[in-house]
Tab-separated table of C-alpha atoms and ligand atoms in Angstrom:
chain	number	residue	atom	x	y	z
A	445	MET	CA	13.704	-94.846	5.922
A	446	GLU	CA	12.842	-98.703	7.190
A	447	LEU	CA	16.587	-98.597	8.766
A	448	GLU	CA	16.367	-95.375	10.419
A	449	THR	CA	14.009	-96.153	11.929
A	450	VAL	CA	15.959	-99.271	13.833
A	451	MET	CA	18.448	-96.886	14.957
A	452	SER	CA	15.405	-93.982	16.279
A	453	TYR	CA	13.609	-96.909	18.447
A	454	LEU	CA	16.480	-98.771	19.351
A	455	ALA	CA	17.761	-95.881	21.217
A	456	ASN	CA	14.066	-94.661	22.250
A	457	SER	CA	12.960	-98.784	23.778
A	458	VAL	CA	16.748	-97.575	25.702
A	459	ASN	CA	16.647	-94.345	27.044
A	460	PRO	CA	12.796	-93.461	28.284
A	461	ASP	CA	12.930	-93.957	32.434
A	462	GLY	CA	10.395	-94.234	34.631
A	463	VAL	CA	7.477	-96.112	35.603
A	464	ARG	CA	5.277	-95.199	32.626
A	465	ALA	CA	7.890	-95.684	30.214
A	466	GLN	CA	7.730	-99.053	30.308
A	467	GLU	CA	5.015	-99.775	27.679
A	468	ILE	CA	6.220	-97.822	25.132
A	469	ILE	CA	9.793	-99.512	25.738
A	470	GLU	CA	8.144	-102.684	24.988
A	471	ALA	CA	6.490	-102.058	22.172
A	472	LEU	CA	9.587	-100.247	20.485
A	473	ARG	CA	11.557	-102.936	21.389
A	474	GLU	CA	8.256	-105.590	19.169
A	475	ASP	CA	8.555	-102.352	16.484
A	476	ILE	CA	12.278	-103.051	15.401
A	477	GLN	CA	12.170	-106.472	14.983
A	478	GLU	CA	9.021	-105.576	12.619
A	479	GLU	CA	11.040	-102.809	10.271
A	480	LEU	CA	14.457	-104.465	9.662
A	481	GLY	CA	12.254	-106.986	8.890
A	482	HIS	CA	10.554	-104.716	6.302
A	483	ALA	CA	14.050	-102.735	5.351
A	484	GLN	CA	15.018	-106.873	4.794
A	485	GLN	CA	11.927	-107.269	2.334
A	486	PHE	CA	12.934	-104.166	0.222
A	487	ALA	CA	16.829	-105.319	0.061
A	488	LYS	CA	15.805	-108.651	-1.330
A	489	ARG	CA	13.394	-106.977	-3.672
A	490	ILE	CA	15.896	-104.630	-5.068
A	491	LYS	CA	17.901	-107.373	-5.266
A	492	GLU	CA	14.600	-109.391	-7.435
A	493	LEU	CA	14.454	-106.402	-9.777
A	494	TYR	CA	18.255	-106.840	-10.897
A	495	GLY	CA	19.048	-103.840	-8.275
A	496	VAL	CA	21.872	-103.250	-5.754
A	497	VAL	CA	21.599	-102.174	-2.527
A	498	PRO	CA	23.071	-99.426	-1.026
A	499	GLY	CA	25.628	-99.096	1.054
A	500	SER	CA	26.110	-96.803	4.895
A	501	LEU	CA	27.632	-93.924	3.073
A	502	ASP	CA	24.432	-93.534	1.175
A	503	PHE	CA	22.432	-93.606	4.601
A	504	LYS	CA	20.508	-89.914	5.180
A	505	ALA	CA	19.127	-89.864	8.156
A	506	GLU	CA	16.216	-87.624	7.973
A	507	GLN	CA	14.253	-88.422	11.900
A	508	SER	CA	14.937	-84.995	13.797
A	509	TYR	CA	11.567	-85.634	15.548
A	510	LEU	CA	12.811	-89.529	16.797
A	511	GLN	CA	15.523	-87.754	18.572
A	512	PRO	CA	16.049	-89.040	22.515
A	513	PRO	CA	14.405	-85.992	24.350
A	514	GLU	CA	15.614	-83.295	26.758
A	515	HIS	CA	14.626	-85.602	29.472
A	516	GLN	CA	14.803	-89.097	29.432
A	517	THR	CA	11.443	-88.886	31.087
A	518	ASP	CA	9.481	-86.644	28.126
A	519	ILE	CA	7.271	-90.193	26.731
A	520	VAL	CA	5.172	-87.262	25.358
A	521	HIS	CA	8.185	-86.638	22.808
A	522	ILE	CA	8.635	-89.972	22.154
A	523	ILE	CA	5.224	-90.460	20.823
A	524	ARG	CA	4.436	-87.813	19.176
A	525	GLY	CA	7.335	-88.925	16.855
A	526	VAL	CA	6.776	-92.686	16.548
A	527	ILE	CA	3.539	-91.562	15.405
A	528	GLU	CA	5.149	-89.542	12.328
A	529	ALA	CA	8.039	-91.334	11.658
A	530	GLU	CA	4.688	-93.776	11.444
A	531	THR	CA	2.785	-90.934	9.147
A	532	GLY	CA	4.979	-90.706	7.207
A	533	ALA	CA	6.071	-94.117	5.746
A	534	ILE	CA	2.197	-94.467	5.141
A	535	GLU	CA	2.530	-91.397	2.964
A	536	HIS	CA	5.778	-93.174	1.145
A	537	TYR	CA	4.148	-96.267	0.761
A	538	ASN	CA	0.835	-95.313	-0.974
A	539	GLN	CA	1.973	-93.279	-2.920
A	540	ILE	CA	4.992	-96.867	-3.837
A	541	ILE	CA	1.338	-99.051	-3.909
A	542	GLU	CA	0.120	-96.030	-6.553
A	543	VAL	CA	2.912	-96.180	-8.860
A	544	CYS	CA	3.088	-99.843	-8.593
A	545	ASP	CA	-0.611	-100.063	-9.685
A	546	GLY	CA	-0.596	-102.258	-13.725
A	547	VAL	CA	3.713	-102.612	-13.289
A	548	ASP	CA	4.922	-103.719	-10.698
A	549	TRP	CA	2.013	-106.542	-8.670
A	550	VAL	CA	4.845	-108.458	-6.984
A	551	THR	CA	5.941	-104.761	-5.176
A	552	GLN	CA	2.867	-103.360	-5.063
A	553	ASP	CA	1.927	-106.963	-2.931
A	554	MET	CA	4.866	-106.457	-0.606
A	555	VAL	CA	4.544	-103.042	0.125
A	556	ILE	CA	0.284	-103.438	0.541
A	557	GLU	CA	1.449	-105.974	3.595
A	558	ILE	CA	3.686	-104.024	4.977
A	559	LEU	CA	2.021	-100.672	5.246
A	560	HIS	CA	-0.701	-102.541	7.216
A	561	ASP	CA	1.887	-102.998	9.402
A	562	GLU	CA	2.824	-98.969	9.556
A	563	GLU	CA	-0.734	-98.613	10.248
A	564	GLY	CA	-1.065	-101.535	13.086
A	565	HIS	CA	1.967	-99.639	14.711
A	566	LYS	CA	0.423	-95.681	14.177
A	567	ARG	CA	-2.819	-96.796	15.678
A	568	LEU	CA	-1.077	-98.552	18.859
A	569	PHE	CA	0.909	-95.178	19.592
A	570	GLU	CA	-2.167	-93.037	19.114
A	571	GLY	CA	-3.882	-95.059	21.516
A	572	PHE	CA	-0.648	-94.392	24.213
A	573	LEU	CA	-1.172	-90.294	23.335
A	574	ARG	CA	-4.995	-90.370	23.708
A	575	GLU	CA	-3.938	-91.457	27.132
A	576	TYR	CA	-1.616	-88.695	28.116
A	577	GLU	CA	-4.474	-86.609	26.297
A	578	ALA	CA	-7.106	-87.797	28.328
A	579	GLU	CA	-5.106	-87.354	31.434
A	580	GLY	CA	-4.337	-83.939	30.426
A	581	LEU	CA	-0.324	-84.780	30.171
A	582	ALA	CA	-0.166	-84.008	26.074
B	1148	FE2	FE1	8.385	-100.265	8.928
B	1149	FE2	FE1	6.122	-98.928	12.365
Protein backbone atom coordinates (compact mmCIF):
# COMPACT_ATOMS: atom_id res chain seq x y z
CA MET A 1 0.00 0.00 0.00
CA GLU A 2 2.75 2.42 0.98
CA LEU A 3 4.83 1.52 -2.06
CA GLU A 4 1.93 1.95 -4.43
CA THR A 5 1.33 5.35 -2.86
CA VAL A 6 4.95 6.25 -3.53
CA MET A 7 4.48 5.31 -7.21
CA SER A 8 1.19 7.19 -7.52
CA TYR A 9 2.48 10.31 -5.76
CA LEU A 10 5.66 10.23 -7.84
CA ALA A 11 3.64 10.32 -11.08
CA ASN A 12 1.24 12.93 -9.74
CA SER A 13 4.06 15.13 -8.47
CA VAL A 14 5.48 15.40 -11.97
CA ASN A 15 2.52 15.25 -14.39
CA PRO A 16 0.37 18.26 -13.43
CA ASP A 17 0.44 21.42 -15.53
CA GLY A 18 -0.58 24.93 -14.55
CA VAL A 19 0.02 27.68 -12.03
CA ARG A 20 -2.19 26.03 -9.41
CA ALA A 21 -0.46 22.69 -9.80
CA GLN A 22 2.68 23.84 -8.04
CA GLU A 23 1.27 23.65 -4.52
CA ILE A 24 0.09 20.08 -5.13
CA ILE A 25 3.42 19.11 -6.67
CA GLU A 26 5.30 20.44 -3.64
CA ALA A 27 3.01 18.66 -1.15
CA LEU A 28 3.23 15.35 -3.00
CA ARG A 29 7.01 15.58 -3.26
CA GLU A 30 7.20 15.82 0.51
CA ASP A 31 4.69 12.99 0.98
CA ILE A 32 6.69 10.65 -1.26
CA GLN A 33 9.51 10.72 1.27
CA GLU A 34 7.15 10.12 4.18
CA GLU A 35 5.36 7.23 2.46
CA LEU A 36 8.68 5.65 1.55
CA GLY A 37 9.67 5.97 5.21
CA HIS A 38 6.46 4.18 6.17
CA ALA A 39 7.25 1.33 3.76
CA GLN A 40 10.71 1.03 5.29
CA GLN A 41 9.27 0.92 8.81
CA PHE A 42 6.83 -1.84 7.85
CA ALA A 43 9.59 -3.83 6.15
CA LYS A 44 11.83 -3.53 9.22
CA ARG A 45 8.99 -4.60 11.49
CA ILE A 46 8.23 -7.65 9.31
CA LYS A 47 11.87 -8.66 9.72
CA GLU A 48 11.78 -8.13 13.49
CA LEU A 49 8.74 -10.42 13.61
CA TYR A 50 10.78 -13.12 11.79
CA GLY A 51 8.96 -12.60 8.50
CA VAL A 52 10.36 -12.13 5.02
CA VAL A 53 9.67 -8.90 3.16
CA PRO A 54 7.98 -9.81 -0.14
CA GLY A 55 9.60 -9.14 -3.51
CA SER A 56 8.22 -7.02 -6.30
CA LEU A 57 6.47 -9.93 -8.07
CA ASP A 58 4.05 -10.22 -5.16
CA PHE A 59 3.05 -6.61 -5.72
CA LYS A 60 -0.60 -5.97 -6.65
CA ALA A 61 -1.69 -2.49 -7.65
CA GLU A 62 -5.10 -1.23 -6.50
CA GLN A 63 -5.06 2.57 -6.67
CA SER A 64 -7.24 3.01 -9.77
CA TYR A 65 -8.29 6.45 -8.48
CA LEU A 66 -4.72 7.77 -8.51
CA GLN A 67 -3.96 7.10 -12.16
CA PRO A 68 -2.94 10.13 -14.24
CA PRO A 69 -5.99 12.15 -15.32
CA GLU A 70 -6.91 12.65 -18.96
CA HIS A 71 -5.89 16.32 -18.78
CA GLN A 72 -2.80 17.22 -16.79
CA THR A 73 -4.44 20.43 -15.60
CA ASP A 74 -7.11 18.36 -13.80
CA ILE A 75 -5.82 19.05 -10.30
CA VAL A 76 -9.12 18.16 -8.60
CA HIS A 77 -8.78 14.58 -9.88
CA ILE A 78 -5.44 14.29 -8.10
CA ILE A 79 -6.69 15.93 -4.90
CA ARG A 80 -9.65 13.53 -4.74
CA GLY A 81 -7.36 10.59 -5.48
CA VAL A 82 -5.00 11.52 -2.67
CA ILE A 83 -7.91 11.91 -0.24
CA GLU A 84 -9.17 8.44 -1.23
CA ALA A 85 -5.72 6.89 -0.80
CA GLU A 86 -5.23 8.48 2.61
CA THR A 87 -8.73 7.52 3.71
CA GLY A 88 -8.02 3.91 2.75
CA ALA A 89 -4.74 3.96 4.65
CA ILE A 90 -6.42 5.47 7.71
CA GLU A 91 -9.12 2.77 7.73
CA HIS A 92 -6.56 0.02 7.25
CA TYR A 93 -4.26 1.29 10.00
CA ASN A 94 -7.11 1.73 12.45
CA GLN A 95 -7.88 -1.96 11.90
CA ILE A 96 -4.25 -2.96 12.46
CA ILE A 97 -4.13 -0.89 15.64
CA GLU A 98 -7.20 -2.73 16.97
CA VAL A 99 -5.89 -6.16 15.99
CA CYS A 100 -2.56 -5.39 17.71
CA ASP A 101 -4.26 -4.35 20.95
CA GLY A 102 -2.99 -6.50 23.80
CA VAL A 103 -1.07 -8.64 21.29
CA ASP A 104 1.73 -6.59 19.74
CA TRP A 105 2.35 -3.24 21.40
CA VAL A 106 5.39 -2.33 19.32
CA THR A 107 3.59 -2.71 15.99
CA GLN A 108 0.61 -0.91 17.45
CA ASP A 109 2.79 2.00 18.56
CA MET A 110 4.48 2.20 15.16
CA VAL A 111 1.19 2.14 13.28
CA ILE A 112 -0.34 4.80 15.54
CA GLU A 113 2.50 7.10 14.56
CA ILE A 114 2.08 6.31 10.87
CA LEU A 115 -1.68 6.84 11.19
CA HIS A 116 -0.92 10.31 12.54
CA ASP A 117 1.05 11.11 9.35
CA GLU A 118 -1.78 9.84 7.11
CA GLU A 119 -4.34 11.94 8.95
CA GLY A 120 -2.13 14.97 8.38
CA HIS A 121 -1.83 14.20 4.65
CA LYS A 122 -5.59 13.75 4.33
CA ARG A 123 -6.34 16.99 6.16
CA LEU A 124 -3.94 18.95 3.95
CA PHE A 125 -5.59 17.71 0.75
CA GLU A 126 -9.09 18.22 2.15
CA GLY A 127 -8.05 21.83 2.59
CA PHE A 128 -6.95 22.00 -1.05
CA LEU A 129 -10.29 20.51 -2.14
CA ARG A 130 -12.20 23.02 -0.03
CA GLU A 131 -10.55 25.86 -1.90
CA TYR A 132 -11.59 24.42 -5.27
CA GLU A 133 -15.11 23.80 -3.98
CA ALA A 134 -15.39 27.36 -2.68
CA GLU A 135 -14.58 28.61 -6.17
CA GLY A 136 -17.04 26.23 -7.82
CA LEU A 137 -14.23 24.29 -9.48
CA ALA A 138 -14.90 20.98 -7.74
FE1 LIG B 1 1.94 6.17 4.49
FE1 LIG C 1 -0.08 9.39 3.46
